[in-house]
mmCIF file of C-alpha atoms and ligand atoms in Angstrom:
data_model
loop_
_atom_site.group_PDB
_atom_site.id
_atom_site.type_symbol
_atom_site.label_atom_id
_atom_site.label_comp_id
_atom_site.label_asym_id
_atom_site.label_seq_id
_atom_site.Cartn_x
_atom_site.Cartn_y
_atom_site.Cartn_z
ATOM 1 C CA MET A 20 0.027 0.002 -0.158
ATOM 2 C CA LYS A 21 1.273 3.478 -0.790
ATOM 3 C CA LEU A 22 2.018 5.707 2.273
ATOM 4 C CA THR A 23 -0.196 8.574 0.579
ATOM 5 C CA GLU A 24 -3.273 6.179 1.072
ATOM 6 C CA ILE A 25 -2.127 5.684 4.697
ATOM 7 C CA PHE A 26 -1.947 9.714 5.498
ATOM 8 C CA GLN A 27 -5.438 9.919 3.512
ATOM 9 C CA ARG A 28 -7.310 7.174 5.027
ATOM 10 C CA ASN A 29 -5.723 7.237 8.881
ATOM 11 C CA LYS A 30 -6.921 10.042 11.250
ATOM 12 C CA TYR A 31 -3.237 9.669 12.955
ATOM 13 C CA SER A 32 -0.639 7.342 11.626
ATOM 14 C CA LEU A 33 2.292 6.107 14.196
ATOM 15 C CA SER A 34 5.021 4.431 12.430
ATOM 16 C CA PHE A 35 8.619 3.351 13.045
ATOM 17 C CA GLU A 36 12.096 3.574 11.232
ATOM 18 C CA VAL A 37 14.419 0.548 11.649
ATOM 19 C CA PHE A 38 18.022 0.101 10.276
ATOM 20 C CA PRO A 39 19.422 -2.843 8.443
ATOM 21 C CA PRO A 40 22.348 -5.058 10.178
ATOM 22 C CA LYS A 41 26.001 -2.983 9.197
ATOM 23 C CA THR A 42 27.572 -6.702 9.261
ATOM 24 C CA ASP A 43 26.458 -10.252 7.950
ATOM 25 C CA ASP A 44 27.154 -11.533 11.443
ATOM 26 C CA SER A 45 24.486 -9.034 13.017
ATOM 27 C CA TYR A 46 21.575 -9.847 10.463
ATOM 28 C CA ASP A 47 19.540 -12.288 12.514
ATOM 29 C CA SER A 48 19.130 -10.352 15.582
ATOM 30 C CA VAL A 49 18.511 -7.195 13.419
ATOM 31 C CA LYS A 50 15.693 -9.231 11.581
ATOM 32 C CA THR A 51 14.591 -10.421 15.032
ATOM 33 C CA ALA A 52 14.170 -7.053 16.325
ATOM 34 C CA THR A 53 12.361 -5.627 12.996
ATOM 35 C CA GLU A 54 9.740 -8.122 13.086
ATOM 36 C CA GLU A 55 9.169 -7.508 17.012
ATOM 37 C CA ILE A 56 8.359 -3.964 15.860
ATOM 38 C CA ALA A 57 6.296 -5.195 12.728
ATOM 39 C CA LYS A 58 4.137 -7.331 15.342
ATOM 40 C CA LEU A 59 2.939 -4.262 16.877
ATOM 41 C CA SER A 60 1.437 -3.237 13.372
ATOM 42 C CA PRO A 61 2.395 -0.033 12.893
ATOM 43 C CA ALA A 62 0.862 2.403 10.199
ATOM 44 C CA PHE A 63 4.091 1.621 8.284
ATOM 45 C CA MET A 64 7.846 1.014 8.775
ATOM 46 C CA SER A 65 10.592 2.370 6.879
ATOM 47 C CA VAL A 66 14.112 0.663 6.590
ATOM 48 C CA THR A 67 17.290 2.881 6.403
ATOM 49 C CA TYR A 68 20.097 2.749 3.650
ATOM 50 C CA GLY A 69 23.375 1.954 5.120
ATOM 51 C CA ALA A 70 25.712 5.256 4.257
ATOM 52 C CA GLY A 71 27.362 4.658 0.748
ATOM 53 C CA GLY A 72 24.875 1.420 0.227
ATOM 54 C CA GLY A 73 27.311 -1.159 1.759
ATOM 55 C CA THR A 74 24.597 -3.276 3.082
ATOM 56 C CA SER A 75 21.819 -2.479 0.612
ATOM 57 C CA LYS A 76 20.767 -5.668 0.023
ATOM 58 C CA TYR A 77 19.726 -5.700 3.756
ATOM 59 C CA THR A 78 17.351 -2.979 3.607
ATOM 60 C CA LEU A 79 15.421 -4.516 0.463
ATOM 61 C CA ASP A 80 15.279 -7.923 2.235
ATOM 62 C CA ILE A 81 13.876 -6.166 5.377
ATOM 63 C CA ALA A 82 11.477 -3.965 3.881
ATOM 64 C CA LYS A 83 10.213 -7.014 1.941
ATOM 65 C CA ASN A 84 10.306 -9.179 5.173
ATOM 66 C CA ILE A 85 8.068 -6.853 6.964
ATOM 67 C CA ARG A 86 5.694 -6.591 4.336
ATOM 68 C CA GLU A 87 5.373 -9.924 3.218
ATOM 69 C CA GLU A 88 5.440 -11.862 6.244
ATOM 70 C CA PHE A 89 3.699 -9.333 8.550
ATOM 71 C CA GLY A 90 1.461 -7.157 6.538
ATOM 72 C CA VAL A 91 2.958 -3.861 7.212
ATOM 73 C CA PRO A 92 3.519 -1.443 4.726
ATOM 74 C CA SER A 93 7.281 -0.781 4.298
ATOM 75 C CA LEU A 94 9.028 2.294 3.032
ATOM 76 C CA ALA A 95 12.903 1.359 1.648
ATOM 77 C CA HIS A 96 15.315 4.058 1.715
ATOM 78 C CA LEU A 97 17.812 4.910 -1.021
ATOM 79 C CA THR A 98 20.519 7.315 -0.885
ATOM 80 C CA CYS A 99 22.799 8.515 -4.282
ATOM 81 C CA VAL A 100 25.874 10.542 -3.959
ATOM 82 C CA SER A 101 28.360 8.188 -3.400
ATOM 83 C CA SER A 102 26.771 5.736 -6.153
ATOM 84 C CA THR A 103 27.236 5.386 -10.058
ATOM 85 C CA LYS A 104 24.239 5.677 -12.326
ATOM 86 C CA GLU A 105 24.381 1.959 -12.563
ATOM 87 C CA THR A 106 24.211 1.155 -9.152
ATOM 88 C CA VAL A 107 21.338 3.421 -8.486
ATOM 89 C CA ALA A 108 19.540 1.582 -11.630
ATOM 90 C CA ALA A 109 20.186 -1.751 -10.263
ATOM 91 C CA ARG A 110 18.705 -0.764 -6.995
ATOM 92 C CA ILE A 111 15.847 0.853 -8.602
ATOM 93 C CA ALA A 112 15.268 -2.821 -10.691
ATOM 94 C CA ASP A 113 15.690 -4.479 -7.156
ATOM 95 C CA PHE A 114 12.883 -2.219 -5.730
ATOM 96 C CA LYS A 115 10.735 -2.792 -8.790
ATOM 97 C CA ARG A 116 11.162 -6.838 -8.890
ATOM 98 C CA ALA A 117 10.512 -7.121 -4.880
ATOM 99 C CA GLY A 118 7.418 -5.011 -5.482
ATOM 100 C CA ILE A 119 8.470 -2.130 -3.378
ATOM 101 C CA GLU A 120 5.881 0.672 -3.601
ATOM 102 C CA ASN A 121 7.527 3.244 -1.306
ATOM 103 C CA VAL A 122 11.007 5.113 -1.755
ATOM 104 C CA MET A 123 12.580 7.180 0.502
ATOM 105 C CA ALA A 124 14.978 9.369 -2.096
ATOM 106 C CA LEU A 125 17.821 10.652 -0.308
ATOM 107 C CA ARG A 126 21.206 12.091 -1.309
ATOM 108 C CA GLY A 127 22.987 10.742 1.649
ATOM 109 C CA ASP A 128 25.632 12.546 3.783
ATOM 110 C CA ILE A 129 28.836 13.159 1.556
ATOM 111 C CA PRO A 130 31.883 10.927 2.454
ATOM 112 C CA LYS A 131 34.543 12.326 4.166
ATOM 113 C CA GLU A 132 36.975 11.561 1.070
ATOM 114 C CA MET A 133 34.644 13.003 -1.441
ATOM 115 C CA GLN A 134 34.367 16.422 0.251
ATOM 116 C CA GLY A 135 36.970 18.470 -1.145
ATOM 117 C CA GLU A 136 36.053 17.343 -4.732
ATOM 118 C CA ASP A 137 35.128 19.253 -7.903
ATOM 119 C CA ARG A 138 31.076 18.137 -7.347
ATOM 120 C CA SER A 139 30.472 19.110 -11.390
ATOM 121 C CA GLY A 140 31.154 15.545 -12.661
ATOM 122 C CA TRP A 141 29.269 13.968 -9.727
ATOM 123 C CA ALA A 142 26.163 11.180 -11.049
ATOM 124 C CA TYR A 143 24.220 12.828 -8.193
ATOM 125 C CA ARG A 144 24.759 15.904 -6.599
ATOM 126 C CA HIS A 145 21.145 16.373 -4.845
ATOM 127 C CA ALA A 146 18.223 14.163 -3.977
ATOM 128 C CA VAL A 147 16.370 15.743 -6.707
ATOM 129 C CA ASP A 148 18.402 14.213 -9.015
ATOM 130 C CA LEU A 149 17.359 10.614 -7.604
ATOM 131 C CA ILE A 150 13.712 11.779 -7.372
ATOM 132 C CA ALA A 151 13.780 12.380 -11.037
ATOM 133 C CA GLU A 152 15.152 9.133 -12.006
ATOM 134 C CA LEU A 153 12.770 7.365 -9.945
ATOM 135 C CA LYS A 154 9.987 9.246 -11.531
ATOM 136 C CA GLU A 155 11.382 8.366 -14.862
ATOM 137 C CA SER A 156 11.957 4.371 -14.188
ATOM 138 C CA GLY A 157 8.125 3.502 -15.344
ATOM 139 C CA ALA A 158 7.568 2.308 -11.446
ATOM 140 C CA ASP A 159 4.637 3.881 -9.690
ATOM 141 C CA PHE A 160 6.638 4.551 -6.704
ATOM 142 C CA CYS A 161 5.152 6.560 -3.615
ATOM 143 C CA ILE A 162 8.308 8.836 -3.136
ATOM 144 C CA GLY A 163 9.536 10.508 0.012
ATOM 145 C CA GLY A 164 12.064 13.079 0.670
ATOM 146 C CA ALA A 165 13.753 14.527 3.706
ATOM 147 C CA CYS A 166 13.038 17.914 5.509
ATOM 148 C CA TYR A 167 14.766 19.778 8.104
ATOM 149 C CA PRO A 168 12.773 21.999 10.523
ATOM 150 C CA GLU A 169 16.373 23.370 11.978
ATOM 151 C CA VAL A 170 17.941 23.882 8.590
ATOM 152 C CA HIS A 171 19.852 21.229 6.890
ATOM 153 C CA PRO A 172 23.513 22.199 8.065
ATOM 154 C CA GLU A 173 24.929 22.452 4.632
ATOM 155 C CA SER A 174 22.279 25.137 3.762
ATOM 156 C CA VAL A 175 23.484 28.933 3.936
ATOM 157 C CA SER A 176 19.532 29.896 5.105
ATOM 158 C CA GLN A 177 16.301 28.234 5.915
ATOM 159 C CA ALA A 178 15.044 30.256 2.791
ATOM 160 C CA ASP A 179 17.463 28.495 0.600
ATOM 161 C CA ASP A 180 16.898 25.168 2.171
ATOM 162 C CA ILE A 181 12.891 25.486 1.568
ATOM 163 C CA LEU A 182 13.565 26.868 -1.848
ATOM 164 C CA HIS A 183 15.335 23.178 -2.832
ATOM 165 C CA LEU A 184 12.873 21.465 -0.751
ATOM 166 C CA LYS A 185 10.091 22.793 -2.778
ATOM 167 C CA GLU A 186 12.290 21.867 -6.078
ATOM 168 C CA LYS A 187 12.204 18.110 -4.325
ATOM 169 C CA VAL A 188 8.300 18.259 -4.161
ATOM 170 C CA ASP A 189 8.091 19.458 -7.628
ATOM 171 C CA ALA A 190 10.148 16.821 -9.143
ATOM 172 C CA GLY A 191 7.919 14.326 -7.461
ATOM 173 C CA CYS A 192 8.242 13.650 -3.793
ATOM 174 C CA ASP A 193 4.706 12.734 -2.579
ATOM 175 C CA PHE A 194 5.596 13.231 1.087
ATOM 176 C CA LEU A 195 8.279 14.540 3.521
ATOM 177 C CA THR A 196 9.638 13.318 6.769
ATOM 178 C CA THR A 197 11.742 15.436 8.885
ATOM 179 C CA GLN A 198 14.810 15.158 10.941
ATOM 180 C CA MET A 199 14.291 14.682 14.678
ATOM 181 C CA PHE A 200 13.481 17.731 16.708
ATOM 182 C CA PHE A 201 12.998 18.053 20.330
ATOM 183 C CA ASP A 202 10.899 21.171 20.615
ATOM 184 C CA ASN A 203 7.711 21.174 18.978
ATOM 185 C CA ASN A 204 7.670 24.598 18.147
ATOM 186 C CA LEU A 205 10.717 24.330 15.586
ATOM 187 C CA LEU A 206 8.505 21.996 13.588
ATOM 188 C CA TYR A 207 5.430 24.469 13.748
ATOM 189 C CA ASN A 208 7.094 26.973 12.528
ATOM 190 C CA PHE A 209 8.785 25.012 9.764
ATOM 191 C CA LEU A 210 5.412 24.096 8.836
ATOM 192 C CA TYR A 211 4.165 27.493 8.255
ATOM 193 C CA LYS A 212 6.830 28.730 6.517
ATOM 194 C CA ILE A 213 7.083 25.595 3.837
ATOM 195 C CA ARG A 214 3.021 26.122 3.446
ATOM 196 C CA GLN A 215 3.612 29.556 2.445
ATOM 197 C CA ALA A 216 6.444 28.460 0.328
ATOM 198 C CA GLY A 217 3.644 26.630 -1.673
ATOM 199 C CA ILE A 218 4.741 22.846 -0.481
ATOM 200 C CA THR A 219 1.437 21.428 0.204
ATOM 201 C CA VAL A 220 2.323 17.210 0.515
ATOM 202 C CA PRO A 221 1.925 15.384 3.774
ATOM 203 C CA VAL A 222 4.766 15.993 6.156
ATOM 204 C CA VAL A 223 5.584 13.355 8.785
ATOM 205 C CA ALA A 224 7.302 14.223 12.025
ATOM 206 C CA GLY A 225 10.149 12.474 13.006
ATOM 207 C CA ILE A 226 10.359 11.780 16.435
ATOM 208 C CA MET A 227 13.602 10.043 18.104
ATOM 209 C CA PRO A 228 13.087 8.698 21.782
ATOM 210 C CA ILE A 229 15.975 9.366 23.818
ATOM 211 C CA THR A 230 16.438 6.212 26.044
ATOM 212 C CA ASN A 231 19.960 6.794 27.298
ATOM 213 C CA ALA A 232 22.348 9.626 27.973
ATOM 214 C CA LYS A 233 25.076 8.400 25.092
ATOM 215 C CA GLN A 234 22.451 8.870 22.669
ATOM 216 C CA VAL A 235 21.902 12.813 23.772
ATOM 217 C CA GLU A 236 25.540 13.439 22.356
ATOM 218 C CA ARG A 237 25.212 11.214 19.376
ATOM 219 C CA ALA A 238 21.757 12.658 18.324
ATOM 220 C CA ILE A 239 23.238 16.460 18.751
ATOM 221 C CA ARG A 240 26.305 15.309 16.685
ATOM 222 C CA LEU A 241 24.550 13.765 13.882
ATOM 223 C CA SER A 242 21.431 15.940 13.794
ATOM 224 C CA GLY A 243 22.204 19.189 15.343
ATOM 225 C CA SER A 244 18.892 19.432 17.009
ATOM 226 C CA PHE A 245 18.321 21.895 19.669
ATOM 227 C CA MET A 246 17.634 20.478 22.906
ATOM 228 C CA PRO A 247 15.518 22.343 25.113
ATOM 229 C CA GLN A 248 16.168 22.953 28.566
ATOM 230 C CA ARG A 249 13.087 20.888 29.956
ATOM 231 C CA PHE A 250 14.988 17.999 28.069
ATOM 232 C CA LYS A 251 18.490 18.512 29.476
ATOM 233 C CA SER A 252 17.027 18.685 33.121
ATOM 234 C CA LEU A 253 15.539 15.230 32.209
ATOM 235 C CA VAL A 254 18.826 13.860 31.170
ATOM 236 C CA ASP A 255 21.052 15.789 34.043
ATOM 237 C CA LYS A 256 18.453 14.123 36.658
ATOM 238 C CA PHE A 257 17.928 10.715 35.111
ATOM 239 C CA GLY A 258 21.042 9.850 32.706
ATOM 240 C CA GLY A 259 23.215 7.826 35.554
ATOM 241 C CA ASP A 260 20.137 5.333 35.861
ATOM 242 C CA SER A 261 19.493 3.491 32.568
ATOM 243 C CA ALA A 262 15.834 2.377 33.601
ATOM 244 C CA ALA A 263 15.076 5.705 35.249
ATOM 245 C CA MET A 264 16.297 7.514 31.760
ATOM 246 C CA LYS A 265 14.812 5.030 29.535
ATOM 247 C CA GLN A 266 11.193 5.785 31.392
ATOM 248 C CA ALA A 267 11.822 9.417 31.076
ATOM 249 C CA GLY A 268 12.528 9.365 27.131
ATOM 250 C CA ILE A 269 9.837 7.295 26.335
ATOM 251 C CA ALA A 270 7.528 9.760 28.461
ATOM 252 C CA TYR A 271 9.231 12.671 26.715
ATOM 253 C CA ALA A 272 8.808 11.097 23.148
ATOM 254 C CA THR A 273 5.115 10.372 23.832
ATOM 255 C CA ASP A 274 4.647 13.778 25.240
ATOM 256 C CA GLN A 275 5.812 15.681 22.145
ATOM 257 C CA ILE A 276 3.692 13.116 20.228
ATOM 258 C CA ILE A 277 0.563 13.768 21.875
ATOM 259 C CA ASP A 278 0.696 17.479 21.555
ATOM 260 C CA LEU A 279 1.873 17.301 17.663
ATOM 261 C CA PHE A 280 -1.432 15.242 17.231
ATOM 262 C CA ALA A 281 -3.087 17.874 19.546
ATOM 263 C CA ASN A 282 -1.566 20.583 17.297
ATOM 264 C CA GLY A 283 -3.023 19.058 13.600
ATOM 265 C CA VAL A 284 0.270 16.949 12.963
ATOM 266 C CA THR A 285 -1.452 13.649 11.978
ATOM 267 C CA ASN A 286 1.718 11.479 10.934
ATOM 268 C CA VAL A 287 4.444 10.711 13.208
ATOM 269 C CA HIS A 288 7.633 8.501 12.529
ATOM 270 C CA VAL A 289 9.372 7.174 15.556
ATOM 271 C CA TYR A 290 13.042 6.595 15.208
ATOM 272 C CA SER A 291 12.780 3.132 16.882
ATOM 273 C CA MET A 292 17.004 2.195 16.956
ATOM 274 C CA ASN A 293 15.638 -0.996 16.567
ATOM 275 C CA LYS A 294 14.201 -1.263 19.947
ATOM 276 C CA PRO A 295 10.878 -3.267 20.063
ATOM 277 C CA ASP A 296 10.382 -2.550 23.976
ATOM 278 C CA VAL A 297 10.627 1.233 23.271
ATOM 279 C CA ALA A 298 8.255 1.287 20.296
ATOM 280 C CA ALA A 299 5.948 -0.572 22.175
ATOM 281 C CA ALA A 300 6.014 1.555 25.113
ATOM 282 C CA ILE A 301 5.247 4.643 22.757
ATOM 283 C CA GLN A 302 2.461 2.974 21.162
ATOM 284 C CA ASN A 303 1.117 1.631 24.165
ATOM 285 C CA ASN A 304 1.194 4.817 25.605
ATOM 286 C CA LEU A 305 -0.872 6.335 22.655
ATOM 287 C CA SER A 306 -3.719 3.424 22.099
ATOM 288 C CA ASN A 307 -6.568 5.331 23.023
ATOM 289 C CA ILE A 308 -5.460 8.252 20.919
ATOM 290 C CA ILE A 309 -4.305 6.539 17.810
ATOM 291 C CA GLY A 310 -7.275 3.711 17.686
ATOM 292 C CA LYS A 311 -6.818 0.581 15.887
ATOM 293 C CA ASN A 312 -5.517 1.956 12.693
ATOM 294 C CA ALA A 313 -2.806 3.697 13.833
HETATM 295 P P1 FAD B 415 19.140 17.046 -0.664
HETATM 296 O O1 FAD B 415 17.885 17.123 -0.289
HETATM 297 O O2 FAD B 415 20.210 16.719 -1.679
HETATM 298 O O3 FAD B 415 19.856 18.192 0.280
HETATM 299 C C1 FAD B 415 21.281 18.334 0.935
HETATM 300 C C2 FAD B 415 21.573 20.032 0.812
HETATM 301 O O4 FAD B 415 21.849 20.402 -0.361
HETATM 302 C C3 FAD B 415 20.549 20.663 1.470
HETATM 303 O O5 FAD B 415 21.520 21.757 2.120
HETATM 304 C C4 FAD B 415 19.892 21.659 0.584
HETATM 305 O O6 FAD B 415 19.175 22.679 0.899
HETATM 306 C C5 FAD B 415 20.837 21.255 -0.381
HETATM 307 N N1 FAD B 415 20.230 21.144 -1.873
HETATM 308 C C6 FAD B 415 19.311 20.303 -2.526
HETATM 309 N N2 FAD B 415 18.961 20.409 -3.535
HETATM 310 C C7 FAD B 415 19.847 21.483 -4.190
HETATM 311 C C8 FAD B 415 20.207 22.037 -5.301
HETATM 312 N N3 FAD B 415 19.728 21.642 -6.528
HETATM 313 N N4 FAD B 415 21.257 22.721 -5.572
HETATM 314 C C9 FAD B 415 21.682 23.597 -4.300
HETATM 315 N N5 FAD B 415 21.764 22.854 -3.246
HETATM 316 C C10 FAD B 415 20.748 21.937 -2.990
HETATM 317 N N6 FAD B 415 21.050 9.044 5.255
HETATM 318 C C11 FAD B 415 21.693 7.620 4.739
HETATM 319 O O7 FAD B 415 22.768 7.733 4.460
HETATM 320 N N7 FAD B 415 20.513 6.689 4.875
HETATM 321 C C12 FAD B 415 19.389 6.951 5.174
HETATM 322 O O8 FAD B 415 18.298 5.951 5.189
HETATM 323 C C13 FAD B 415 18.854 8.164 5.916
HETATM 324 N N8 FAD B 415 17.462 8.530 5.864
HETATM 325 C C14 FAD B 415 17.184 9.542 6.465
HETATM 326 C C15 FAD B 415 15.830 9.863 6.701
HETATM 327 C C16 FAD B 415 15.310 11.081 7.276
HETATM 328 C C17 FAD B 415 13.918 11.419 7.328
HETATM 329 C C18 FAD B 415 16.138 12.218 7.234
HETATM 330 C C19 FAD B 415 16.013 13.605 7.500
HETATM 331 C C20 FAD B 415 17.792 12.055 6.875
HETATM 332 C C21 FAD B 415 18.297 10.738 6.505
HETATM 333 N N9 FAD B 415 19.517 10.299 5.898
HETATM 334 C C22 FAD B 415 19.962 9.068 5.658
HETATM 335 C C23 FAD B 415 20.757 11.591 6.217
HETATM 336 C C24 FAD B 415 20.781 12.316 5.125
HETATM 337 O O9 FAD B 415 21.152 11.290 3.740
HETATM 338 C C25 FAD B 415 21.575 13.458 5.125
HETATM 339 O O10 FAD B 415 21.012 14.748 5.866
HETATM 340 C C26 FAD B 415 22.082 14.069 3.956
HETATM 341 O O11 FAD B 415 22.856 15.159 4.144
HETATM 342 C C27 FAD B 415 21.042 14.757 3.326
HETATM 343 O O12 FAD B 415 20.066 14.219 2.191
HETATM 344 P P2 FAD B 415 18.760 14.895 1.649
HETATM 345 O O13 FAD B 415 18.089 13.740 0.725
HETATM 346 O O14 FAD B 415 18.046 15.785 2.509
HETATM 347 O O15 FAD B 415 19.738 15.851 0.421
#
């Protein structure tokens, strides 16, 4: 099922992101974790694409398994910046053969070794190049793109970032998913600005439950997200006690989601970090709000 149908049909959608194994050895444990999350019957599950595409076959395997064995619609991520045209064409052909309907089209982070290079010869410079190729592929993919309420770190300004976001949507993005954020006001402000810029596709809010103190530093480093004082206090107080921090992190994420639903944001995607217990706890906390068809 296409995600756009889910966004239209459901009053609220709660979905989960999982990541594929980084090595062959961890395949079984990662697969089991994704299956435990699939058993929760979320609205859909996304499967990320390893940076550089090293373990790309697992993205497809897991996305297919979730859909075929558990009936959960899946969204397969695909990045392009460090790929050749041939590799991307092969991935798209794999997706078509596997019956993948939903693709998250991403540029990917620029690998260190490519950072000083002249970009004019690159096969892909931006996600918009991949979106155009997916549209031309002949498959009727439902295409997602990434967006950044706190501005992508490479952008010179928010206005510039939103301009390029509009280009992605005009090229064929059917929906957008946000980078994680910990202060909902940042999202509300962003939504106002992109709607003003004429971007009308559904926006799925990305929420990262922080369930251990180490994750905080990693989340800031990777996303550059602003941490509100309310959140910092919670980490200061409970960061040294793993059980307490987990409970507090789940409560904070739940609170953020309830506020989003209460303020008209209807689709929320939880970065589950492959933790079925965290995904289940958040879903349980919202059970009467989201009802059966989350
Ligand atoms: P783009 O849309 O290309 O944007 C990147 C930068 O270029 C922005 O500053 C933008 O304003 C600018 N830009 C865009 N188009 C143009 C243009 N035409 N001309 C000039 N400037 C332009 N990474 C992975 O490796 N695997 C994943 O599975 C993955 N999943 C993600 C899921 C979500 C929801 C998000 C938010 C991020 C994800 N990422 C993933 C990280 C993502 O790959 C990085 O954030 C990457 O740096 C940017 O990707 P993008 O698709 O947003 O790029």
